[in-house]
PDB file of C-alpha atoms and ligand atoms in Angstrom:
ATOM      1  CA  MET R 273      58.293   4.076  80.978  1.00  0.00           C
ATOM      2  CA  GLN R 274      56.367   7.264  81.276  1.00  0.00           C
ATOM      3  CA  ILE R 275      55.861   9.216  84.480  1.00  0.00           C
ATOM      4  CA  ILE R 276      52.967  11.573  84.878  1.00  0.00           C
ATOM      5  CA  LYS R 277      53.598  14.059  87.647  1.00  0.00           C
ATOM      6  CA  VAL R 278      50.498  15.361  89.382  1.00  0.00           C
ATOM      7  CA  LYS R 279      49.951  17.673  92.316  1.00  0.00           C
ATOM      8  CA  ASN R 280      48.328  15.377  94.814  1.00  0.00           C
ATOM      9  CA  TYR R 281      46.374  12.198  95.569  1.00  0.00           C
ATOM     10  CA  GLU R 282      43.142  13.609  94.174  1.00  0.00           C
ATOM     11  CA  GLU R 283      44.693  14.421  90.794  1.00  0.00           C
ATOM     12  CA  MET R 284      46.389  11.021  90.654  1.00  0.00           C
ATOM     13  CA  SER R 285      43.042   9.328  91.248  1.00  0.00           C
ATOM     14  CA  VAL R 286      41.082  11.354  88.715  1.00  0.00           C
ATOM     15  CA  ILE R 287      43.688  10.959  85.963  1.00  0.00           C
ATOM     16  CA  ALA R 288      43.940   7.204  86.545  1.00  0.00           C
ATOM     17  CA  SER R 289      40.150   6.993  86.471  1.00  0.00           C
ATOM     18  CA  SER R 290      39.908   8.893  83.193  1.00  0.00           C
ATOM     19  CA  MET R 291      42.434   6.504  81.601  1.00  0.00           C
ATOM     20  CA  LEU R 292      40.434   3.466  82.685  1.00  0.00           C
ATOM     21  CA  VAL R 293      37.120   5.025  81.674  1.00  0.00           C
ATOM     22  CA  GLU R 294      38.484   5.806  78.223  1.00  0.00           C
ATOM     23  CA  HIS R 295      39.690   2.226  77.821  1.00  0.00           C
ATOM     24  CA  VAL R 296      36.342   0.820  78.941  1.00  0.00           C
ATOM     25  CA  GLN R 297      34.451   3.154  76.592  1.00  0.00           C
ATOM     26  CA  GLN R 298      36.582   2.152  73.614  1.00  0.00           C
ATOM     27  CA  ASN R 299      36.605  -1.614  74.092  1.00  0.00           C
ATOM     28  CA  GLU R 300      33.817  -4.154  74.005  1.00  0.00           C
ATOM     29  CA  SER R 301      35.231  -6.571  76.579  1.00  0.00           C
ATOM     30  CA  PRO R 302      38.001  -4.849  78.481  1.00  0.00           C
ATOM     31  CA  VAL R 303      40.005  -6.808  81.045  1.00  0.00           C
ATOM     32  CA  ILE R 304      41.256  -4.754  83.959  1.00  0.00           C
ATOM     33  CA  GLY R 305      43.601  -5.834  86.747  1.00  0.00           C
ATOM     34  CA  LEU R 306      42.788  -4.216  90.079  1.00  0.00           C
ATOM     35  CA  ALA R 307      44.667  -3.527  93.293  1.00  0.00           C
ATOM     36  CA  THR R 308      43.757  -2.903  96.919  1.00  0.00           C
ATOM     37  CA  GLY R 309      45.330  -0.787  99.664  1.00  0.00           C
ATOM     38  CA  SER R 310      44.857   2.923 100.303  1.00  0.00           C
ATOM     39  CA  THR R 311      46.328   4.021  96.984  1.00  0.00           C
ATOM     40  CA  PRO R 312      43.487   3.058  94.587  1.00  0.00           C
ATOM     41  CA  GLU R 313      40.600   4.123  96.857  1.00  0.00           C
ATOM     42  CA  GLY R 314      40.350   7.552  95.206  1.00  0.00           C
ATOM     43  CA  LEU R 315      40.460   5.932  91.767  1.00  0.00           C
ATOM     44  CA  TYR R 316      37.504   3.720  92.739  1.00  0.00           C
ATOM     45  CA  ARG R 317      35.560   6.718  94.090  1.00  0.00           C
ATOM     46  CA  SER R 318      36.136   8.499  90.802  1.00  0.00           C
ATOM     47  CA  LEU R 319      35.053   5.456  88.727  1.00  0.00           C
ATOM     48  CA  ILE R 320      31.827   5.278  90.746  1.00  0.00           C
ATOM     49  CA  ALA R 321      31.227   8.996  90.145  1.00  0.00           C
ATOM     50  CA  GLU R 322      31.721   8.526  86.384  1.00  0.00           C
ATOM     51  CA  TYR R 323      29.315   5.588  86.411  1.00  0.00           C
ATOM     52  CA  ARG R 324      26.685   7.609  88.314  1.00  0.00           C
ATOM     53  CA  LYS R 325      27.018  10.440  85.796  1.00  0.00           C
ATOM     54  CA  GLY R 326      26.254   7.908  83.064  1.00  0.00           C
ATOM     55  CA  ALA R 327      29.673   8.394  81.461  1.00  0.00           C
ATOM     56  CA  VAL R 328      30.580   4.702  81.567  1.00  0.00           C
ATOM     57  CA  SER R 329      29.104   1.233  81.965  1.00  0.00           C
ATOM     58  CA  PHE R 330      31.021  -1.742  83.358  1.00  0.00           C
ATOM     59  CA  GLN R 331      28.664  -4.373  81.906  1.00  0.00           C
ATOM     60  CA  GLY R 332      31.330  -5.709  79.552  1.00  0.00           C
ATOM     61  CA  VAL R 333      34.290  -5.414  81.920  1.00  0.00           C
ATOM     62  CA  THR R 334      36.133  -8.402  83.377  1.00  0.00           C
ATOM     63  CA  THR R 335      38.370  -7.817  86.406  1.00  0.00           C
ATOM     64  CA  PHE R 336      41.188  -9.757  88.053  1.00  0.00           C
ATOM     65  CA  ASN R 337      42.474  -8.602  91.422  1.00  0.00           C
ATOM     66  CA  LEU R 338      46.115  -8.928  92.322  1.00  0.00           C
ATOM     67  CA  ASP R 339      45.771 -10.664  95.641  1.00  0.00           C
ATOM     68  CA  GLU R 340      43.822 -11.947  98.629  1.00  0.00           C
ATOM     69  CA  TYR R 341      44.705 -12.935 102.174  1.00  0.00           C
ATOM     70  CA  VAL R 342      44.794 -16.637 103.034  1.00  0.00           C
ATOM     71  CA  GLY R 343      42.259 -17.584 105.678  1.00  0.00           C
ATOM     72  CA  LEU R 344      39.780 -14.740 105.215  1.00  0.00           C
ATOM     73  CA  ASN R 345      36.528 -15.494 103.472  1.00  0.00           C
ATOM     74  CA  LYS R 346      34.771 -12.958 101.323  1.00  0.00           C
ATOM     75  CA  ASP R 347      32.376 -11.815 104.049  1.00  0.00           C
ATOM     76  CA  ASP R 348      35.227 -10.953 106.360  1.00  0.00           C
ATOM     77  CA  ALA R 349      35.452  -7.150 106.528  1.00  0.00           C
ATOM     78  CA  THR R 350      39.248  -7.303 106.205  1.00  0.00           C
ATOM     79  CA  SER R 351      39.310  -9.522 103.106  1.00  0.00           C
ATOM     80  CA  TYR R 352      40.162  -7.930  99.786  1.00  0.00           C
ATOM     81  CA  GLN R 353      36.930  -9.265  98.292  1.00  0.00           C
ATOM     82  CA  PHE R 354      35.013  -7.290 100.926  1.00  0.00           C
ATOM     83  CA  TYR R 355      37.154  -4.211 100.246  1.00  0.00           C
ATOM     84  CA  MET R 356      36.477  -4.449  96.503  1.00  0.00           C
ATOM     85  CA  ASN R 357      32.735  -4.922  96.977  1.00  0.00           C
ATOM     86  CA  GLN R 358      32.522  -2.016  99.369  1.00  0.00           C
ATOM     87  CA  LYS R 359      34.795   0.367  97.488  1.00  0.00           C
ATOM     88  CA  LEU R 360      33.781  -0.414  93.906  1.00  0.00           C
ATOM     89  CA  PHE R 361      31.789  -3.438  92.792  1.00  0.00           C
ATOM     90  CA  ASP R 362      28.629  -2.802  94.868  1.00  0.00           C
ATOM     91  CA  HIS R 363      28.296   0.632  93.272  1.00  0.00           C
ATOM     92  CA  ILE R 364      28.721  -0.137  89.562  1.00  0.00           C
ATOM     93  CA  ASP R 365      27.002  -2.367  87.013  1.00  0.00           C
ATOM     94  CA  ILE R 366      29.688  -5.042  86.606  1.00  0.00           C
ATOM     95  CA  PRO R 367      28.174  -8.569  86.474  1.00  0.00           C
ATOM     96  CA  GLU R 368      29.355 -10.636  89.442  1.00  0.00           C
ATOM     97  CA  GLU R 369      30.582 -13.501  87.272  1.00  0.00           C
ATOM     98  CA  GLN R 370      33.051 -11.172  85.565  1.00  0.00           C
ATOM     99  CA  ILE R 371      34.795 -10.351  88.860  1.00  0.00           C
ATOM    100  CA  HIS R 372      37.806 -12.471  89.882  1.00  0.00           C
ATOM    101  CA  LEU R 373      39.859 -12.533  93.071  1.00  0.00           C
ATOM    102  CA  PRO R 374      42.048 -15.351  94.329  1.00  0.00           C
ATOM    103  CA  ASN R 375      40.144 -17.538  96.796  1.00  0.00           C
ATOM    104  CA  GLY R 376      41.662 -17.109 100.245  1.00  0.00           C
ATOM    105  CA  VAL R 377      39.855 -20.071 101.757  1.00  0.00           C
ATOM    106  CA  SER R 378      40.425 -22.594  99.022  1.00  0.00           C
ATOM    107  CA  GLU R 379      40.991 -26.220  99.924  1.00  0.00           C
ATOM    108  CA  GLU R 380      42.697 -26.737  96.588  1.00  0.00           C
ATOM    109  CA  LEU R 381      45.012 -23.802  96.742  1.00  0.00           C
ATOM    110  CA  GLN R 382      47.478 -24.984  94.117  1.00  0.00           C
ATOM    111  CA  GLN R 383      44.709 -25.864  91.669  1.00  0.00           C
ATOM    112  CA  ASP R 384      43.000 -22.526  92.269  1.00  0.00           C
ATOM    113  CA  CYS R 385      46.217 -20.658  91.511  1.00  0.00           C
ATOM    114  CA  THR R 386      46.551 -22.572  88.223  1.00  0.00           C
ATOM    115  CA  ASP R 387      42.900 -21.873  87.403  1.00  0.00           C
ATOM    116  CA  TYR R 388      43.386 -18.178  88.148  1.00  0.00           C
ATOM    117  CA  GLU R 389      46.126 -18.064  85.545  1.00  0.00           C
ATOM    118  CA  SER R 390      44.058 -19.899  82.958  1.00  0.00           C
ATOM    119  CA  ASN R 391      41.056 -17.657  83.602  1.00  0.00           C
ATOM    120  CA  ILE R 392      43.236 -14.645  82.836  1.00  0.00           C
ATOM    121  CA  GLN R 393      44.337 -16.347  79.602  1.00  0.00           C
ATOM    122  CA  LYS R 394      40.763 -17.275  78.673  1.00  0.00           C
ATOM    123  CA  ALA R 395      39.709 -13.659  79.128  1.00  0.00           C
ATOM    124  CA  GLY R 396      42.389 -12.689  76.604  1.00  0.00           C
ATOM    125  CA  GLY R 397      44.957 -11.399  79.109  1.00  0.00           C
ATOM    126  CA  ILE R 398      44.888  -8.229  81.175  1.00  0.00           C
ATOM    127  CA  ASP R 399      44.689  -5.006  79.164  1.00  0.00           C
ATOM    128  CA  ILE R 400      45.551  -2.627  81.995  1.00  0.00           C
ATOM    129  CA  GLN R 401      46.862  -3.680  85.381  1.00  0.00           C
ATOM    130  CA  VAL R 402      46.531  -1.128  88.176  1.00  0.00           C
ATOM    131  CA  LEU R 403      49.364  -1.390  90.706  1.00  0.00           C
ATOM    132  CA  GLY R 404      50.375   0.186  93.971  1.00  0.00           C
ATOM    133  CA  ILE R 405      53.786  -0.309  95.529  1.00  0.00           C
ATOM    134  CA  GLY R 406      54.723  -1.544  98.984  1.00  0.00           C
ATOM    135  CA  LEU R 407      57.384   0.193 101.064  1.00  0.00           C
ATOM    136  CA  ASN R 408      59.729  -2.753 100.441  1.00  0.00           C
ATOM    137  CA  GLY R 409      59.051  -2.668  96.694  1.00  0.00           C
ATOM    138  CA  HIS R 410      56.409  -5.384  96.662  1.00  0.00           C
ATOM    139  CA  ILE R 411      53.897  -5.442  93.836  1.00  0.00           C
ATOM    140  CA  GLY R 412      50.700  -7.360  94.479  1.00  0.00           C
ATOM    141  CA  PHE R 413      51.884  -9.389  97.441  1.00  0.00           C
ATOM    142  CA  ASN R 414      55.139 -10.411  95.760  1.00  0.00           C
ATOM    143  CA  GLU R 415      57.553  -9.775  98.566  1.00  0.00           C
ATOM    144  CA  PRO R 416      61.343  -9.269  98.178  1.00  0.00           C
ATOM    145  CA  GLY R 417      62.959 -12.499  96.998  1.00  0.00           C
ATOM    146  CA  THR R 418      60.008 -13.602  94.847  1.00  0.00           C
ATOM    147  CA  SER R 419      61.119 -14.969  91.491  1.00  0.00           C
ATOM    148  CA  PHE R 420      60.564 -12.696  88.509  1.00  0.00           C
ATOM    149  CA  LEU R 421      59.221 -15.866  86.820  1.00  0.00           C
ATOM    150  CA  SER R 422      56.525 -16.452  89.446  1.00  0.00           C
ATOM    151  CA  ARG R 423      52.911 -17.183  88.587  1.00  0.00           C
ATOM    152  CA  THR R 424      49.863 -16.907  90.875  1.00  0.00           C
ATOM    153  CA  HIS R 425      51.061 -18.433  94.131  1.00  0.00           C
ATOM    154  CA  ALA R 426      50.801 -18.507  97.919  1.00  0.00           C
ATOM    155  CA  VAL R 427      53.185 -16.132  99.682  1.00  0.00           C
ATOM    156  CA  GLU R 428      54.478 -15.608 103.219  1.00  0.00           C
ATOM    157  CA  LEU R 429      53.963 -11.973 104.171  1.00  0.00           C
ATOM    158  CA  THR R 430      56.951 -10.106 105.595  1.00  0.00           C
ATOM    159  CA  ALA R 431      56.819  -8.474 109.017  1.00  0.00           C
ATOM    160  CA  SER R 432      56.981  -4.999 107.438  1.00  0.00           C
ATOM    161  CA  THR R 433      54.022  -5.667 105.124  1.00  0.00           C
ATOM    162  CA  ARG R 434      51.947  -7.114 107.979  1.00  0.00           C
ATOM    163  CA  GLU R 435      52.833  -4.079 110.060  1.00  0.00           C
ATOM    164  CA  ALA R 436      51.931  -1.657 107.221  1.00  0.00           C
ATOM    165  CA  ASN R 437      48.597  -3.407 106.650  1.00  0.00           C
ATOM    166  CA  SER R 438      47.742  -3.791 110.342  1.00  0.00           C
ATOM    167  CA  ARG R 439      45.863  -0.496 110.164  1.00  0.00           C
ATOM    168  CA  TYR R 440      42.967  -2.403 108.603  1.00  0.00           C
ATOM    169  CA  PHE R 441      42.852  -4.941 111.470  1.00  0.00           C
ATOM    170  CA  SER R 442      42.148  -4.563 115.171  1.00  0.00           C
ATOM    171  CA  SER R 443      45.616  -5.858 116.050  1.00  0.00           C
ATOM    172  CA  LEU R 444      48.833  -6.944 114.341  1.00  0.00           C
ATOM    173  CA  ALA R 445      48.200 -10.516 115.450  1.00  0.00           C
ATOM    174  CA  GLU R 446      45.063 -10.598 113.314  1.00  0.00           C
ATOM    175  CA  VAL R 447      46.860  -9.780 110.078  1.00  0.00           C
ATOM    176  CA  PRO R 448      47.141 -13.028 108.097  1.00  0.00           C
ATOM    177  CA  THR R 449      50.645 -14.398 107.640  1.00  0.00           C
ATOM    178  CA  GLN R 450      49.978 -15.638 104.098  1.00  0.00           C
ATOM    179  CA  ALA R 451      48.327 -14.413 100.944  1.00  0.00           C
ATOM    180  CA  ILE R 452      47.740 -15.489  97.374  1.00  0.00           C
ATOM    181  CA  SER R 453      49.163 -13.175  94.784  1.00  0.00           C
ATOM    182  CA  MET R 454      49.316 -12.955  91.049  1.00  0.00           C
ATOM    183  CA  GLY R 455      52.933 -13.729  90.180  1.00  0.00           C
ATOM    184  CA  ILE R 456      55.433 -11.245  88.847  1.00  0.00           C
ATOM    185  CA  ALA R 457      55.467 -12.947  85.432  1.00  0.00           C
ATOM    186  CA  THR R 458      51.651 -12.742  85.410  1.00  0.00           C
ATOM    187  CA  ILE R 459      51.741  -9.022  86.172  1.00  0.00           C
ATOM    188  CA  MET R 460      54.415  -8.465  83.518  1.00  0.00           C
ATOM    189  CA  GLU R 461      52.196 -10.083  80.859  1.00  0.00           C
ATOM    190  CA  SER R 462      49.602  -7.320  81.237  1.00  0.00           C
ATOM    191  CA  LYS R 463      49.526  -5.255  78.078  1.00  0.00           C
ATOM    192  CA  LYS R 464      49.732  -2.039  80.044  1.00  0.00           C
ATOM    193  CA  ILE R 465      50.632  -1.249  83.640  1.00  0.00           C
ATOM    194  CA  LEU R 466      49.370   1.757  85.569  1.00  0.00           C
ATOM    195  CA  LEU R 467      51.385   2.279  88.740  1.00  0.00           C
ATOM    196  CA  LEU R 468      49.911   4.752  91.213  1.00  0.00           C
ATOM    197  CA  VAL R 469      52.116   6.300  93.869  1.00  0.00           C
ATOM    198  CA  SER R 470      51.219   8.981  96.370  1.00  0.00           C
ATOM    199  CA  GLY R 471      52.830  10.543  99.417  1.00  0.00           C
ATOM    200  CA  GLU R 472      56.281  11.106 100.828  1.00  0.00           C
ATOM    201  CA  GLU R 473      56.279   7.723 102.515  1.00  0.00           C
ATOM    202  CA  LYS R 474      56.572   6.115  99.063  1.00  0.00           C
ATOM    203  CA  ALA R 475      59.285   8.447  97.708  1.00  0.00           C
ATOM    204  CA  GLU R 476      62.156   6.038  98.424  1.00  0.00           C
ATOM    205  CA  ALA R 477      60.281   3.001  97.025  1.00  0.00           C
ATOM    206  CA  LEU R 478      59.433   4.846  93.806  1.00  0.00           C
ATOM    207  CA  TYR R 479      63.016   6.061  93.451  1.00  0.00           C
ATOM    208  CA  GLN R 480      64.355   2.522  93.832  1.00  0.00           C
ATOM    209  CA  ALA R 481      61.752   1.017  91.509  1.00  0.00           C
ATOM    210  CA  ILE R 482      62.866   3.156  88.601  1.00  0.00           C
ATOM    211  CA  ASN R 483      66.559   3.741  89.339  1.00  0.00           C
ATOM    212  CA  SER R 484      67.927   0.630  91.057  1.00  0.00           C
ATOM    213  CA  PRO R 485      69.368  -2.275  89.076  1.00  0.00           C
ATOM    214  CA  LEU R 486      66.864  -5.080  88.474  1.00  0.00           C
ATOM    215  CA  SER R 487      66.703  -7.272  91.538  1.00  0.00           C
ATOM    216  CA  GLU R 488      64.286  -9.804  92.948  1.00  0.00           C
ATOM    217  CA  GLU R 489      65.118  -8.187  96.285  1.00  0.00           C
ATOM    218  CA  PHE R 490      63.137  -5.158  95.118  1.00  0.00           C
ATOM    219  CA  PRO R 491      60.306  -6.646  93.034  1.00  0.00           C
ATOM    220  CA  ALA R 492      59.091  -3.367  91.476  1.00  0.00           C
ATOM    221  CA  THR R 493      62.409  -2.936  89.622  1.00  0.00           C
ATOM    222  CA  ILE R 494      61.086  -5.489  87.099  1.00  0.00           C
ATOM    223  CA  LEU R 495      58.725  -2.809  85.805  1.00  0.00           C
ATOM    224  CA  GLN R 496      61.740  -1.173  84.106  1.00  0.00           C
ATOM    225  CA  LEU R 497      61.506  -4.005  81.543  1.00  0.00           C
ATOM    226  CA  HIS R 498      57.815  -3.594  80.741  1.00  0.00           C
ATOM    227  CA  PRO R 499      57.237  -1.801  77.428  1.00  0.00           C
ATOM    228  CA  GLU R 500      54.066   0.032  78.514  1.00  0.00           C
ATOM    229  CA  VAL R 501      54.290   1.352  82.046  1.00  0.00           C
ATOM    230  CA  THR R 502      52.666   4.591  83.055  1.00  0.00           C
ATOM    231  CA  ILE R 503      53.394   5.837  86.549  1.00  0.00           C
ATOM    232  CA  ILE R 504      51.065   8.443  87.945  1.00  0.00           C
ATOM    233  CA  ALA R 505      52.770   9.936  90.966  1.00  0.00           C
ATOM    234  CA  ASP R 506      52.218  13.025  93.034  1.00  0.00           C
ATOM    235  CA  GLU R 507      54.840  15.624  93.927  1.00  0.00           C
ATOM    236  CA  LEU R 508      55.630  14.115  97.319  1.00  0.00           C
ATOM    237  CA  ALA R 509      56.041  10.601  95.939  1.00  0.00           C
ATOM    238  CA  LEU R 510      58.331  11.992  93.222  1.00  0.00           C
ATOM    239  CA  SER R 511      60.409  14.135  95.574  1.00  0.00           C
ATOM    240  CA  LYS R 512      63.400  11.775  95.651  1.00  0.00           C
ATOM    241  CA  VAL R 513      63.238  10.967  91.904  1.00  0.00           C
ATOM    242  CA  LEU R 514      63.257  14.658  91.025  1.00  0.00           C
ATOM    243  CA  GLU R 515      66.341  15.390  93.161  1.00  0.00           C
ATOM    244  CA  SER R 516      68.547  13.507  90.710  1.00  0.00           C
ATOM    245  CA  TYR R 517      66.516  13.603  87.508  1.00  0.00           C
ATOM    246  CA  ASP R 518      68.374  14.513  84.356  1.00  0.00           C
ATOM    247  CA  GLU R 519      66.118  14.463  81.298  1.00  0.00           C
ATOM    248  CA  SER R 520      68.920  13.829  78.816  1.00  0.00           C
ATOM    249  CA  GLU R 521      70.287  10.804  80.701  1.00  0.00           C
ATOM    250  CA  SER R 522      67.181   9.131  82.059  1.00  0.00           C
ATOM    251  CA  ALA R 523      65.532   6.049  80.673  1.00  0.00           C
ATOM    252  CA  PHE R 524      62.160   7.577  81.491  1.00  0.00           C
ATOM    253  CA  GLU R 525      60.313  10.741  80.742  1.00  0.00           C
ATOM    254  CA  ILE R 526      58.441  12.872  83.292  1.00  0.00           C
ATOM    255  CA  LYS R 527      55.430  14.682  81.999  1.00  0.00           C
ATOM    256  CA  GLU R 528      53.577  17.224  84.085  1.00  0.00           C
ATOM    257  CA  LEU R 529      49.819  17.049  83.860  1.00  0.00           C
ATOM    258  CA  GLN R 530      47.720  19.916  85.085  1.00  0.00           C
ATOM    259  CA  MET R 531      44.069  19.327  85.649  1.00  0.00           C
ATOM    260  CA  LYS R 532      41.570  21.816  84.304  1.00  0.00           C
TER     261      LYS R 532
HETATM  262  C1  GLP N 651      49.356  -4.049  99.947  1.00  0.00           C
HETATM  263  C2  GLP N 651      48.747  -4.707  98.681  1.00  0.00           C
HETATM  264  C3  GLP N 651      49.402  -4.175  97.452  1.00  0.00           C
HETATM  265  C4  GLP N 651      49.445  -2.662  97.570  1.00  0.00           C
HETATM  266  C5  GLP N 651      50.467  -2.282  98.613  1.00  0.00           C
HETATM  267  C6  GLP N 651      50.492  -0.809  98.957  1.00  0.00           C
HETATM  268  O1  GLP N 651      49.984  -4.945 100.765  1.00  0.00           O
HETATM  269  N1  GLP N 651      48.765  -6.113  98.662  1.00  0.00           N
HETATM  270  O2  GLP N 651      48.696  -4.601  96.296  1.00  0.00           O
HETATM  271  O3  GLP N 651      49.811  -2.085  96.358  1.00  0.00           O
HETATM  272  O4  GLP N 651      50.349  -3.073  99.772  1.00  0.00           O
HETATM  273  O5  GLP N 651      49.419  -0.456  99.750  1.00  0.00           O
HETATM  274  P1  GLP N 651      48.947   1.017 100.005  1.00  0.00           P
HETATM  275  O6  GLP N 651      48.351   1.493  98.735  1.00  0.00           O
HETATM  276  O7  GLP N 651      47.936   0.921 101.095  1.00  0.00           O
HETATM  277  O8  GLP N 651      50.146   1.787 100.397  1.00  0.00           O
END
C-alpha cells in the first residue's frame, strides 16, 4: 500500500488524472473502473481537459462503473449513468458500447449482475479501479456487513449512506433504498486500485481503512490485502493517519508529492 500525500482536492484530482492518462497512453485496450460521488469529479474535469488538449484519446478504453441505484433509469438526473455522462462521457471520445454501468431498472436483476461480472472478465479484468470511500467505510455501495467474497449484487443502502447522498436529491425520501454494486471480491480482483480521499470529513474513515483489523463491518479494511493499492489523499483527509504514523512500524509508506 502506498499513500501519496497531496495538499488539496485539486492536487489529488490532477495526480489521479495523470496516472490514468499515462495508463491509457501506454495500453491499447485499457480497462478502467470508475466511481461516482463528489470525490472523482475533479479527476473527471482533469481527464476532459487532457482530452481537449489532445494529450489522450479514450477510443480504446473500456469502463466499468462501481454501482447504480435501483429504480432510476439512465435519463434520471440522479442516476449514476446520468452523472457519468454529464461529468465525463459526453465530453470525451469513448465509444458508447465500451461504457458499462449496472442496470438499475433491470427486470432480470440477478442475471444482469452475473453478466456484469462476465463482461468484466471478457474485457480482461479491470486494470485500474478508481475508488472513493464512504463515511462508514463502504466501497462502491458495499455497506458494512457485506461479505468480502461478494460479487456484483443488489444491496440495501444504510440510513447514513442515504443521508450522505441526499444532497443530490430534492429530499431524503427520494433517495433510493437499494443499489447494485460491484462486489468486494470483484473490486479486489482489479489489478490496481486508486483510492481517492479528500477532506477532514473522511479523516476517520481513511484512518480506519488502513489501521483497523480486517472486518466486514468496515469494508475498506479489505484494501490492506490488495497488493497494488495507491491512496491519493489530501492533508485534511490524512490528518488522523499522520497523528500516529511511525514510518519504521507501518505497513504502508507515505510519499509527499508536490506539484510543479
Ligand atoms: C457513494 C458511492 C461511492 C462513493 C462514496 C463516497 O455512496 N456509491 O462509490 O465512493 O459514496 O462519496 P463521496 O465521494 O461523495 O464522498
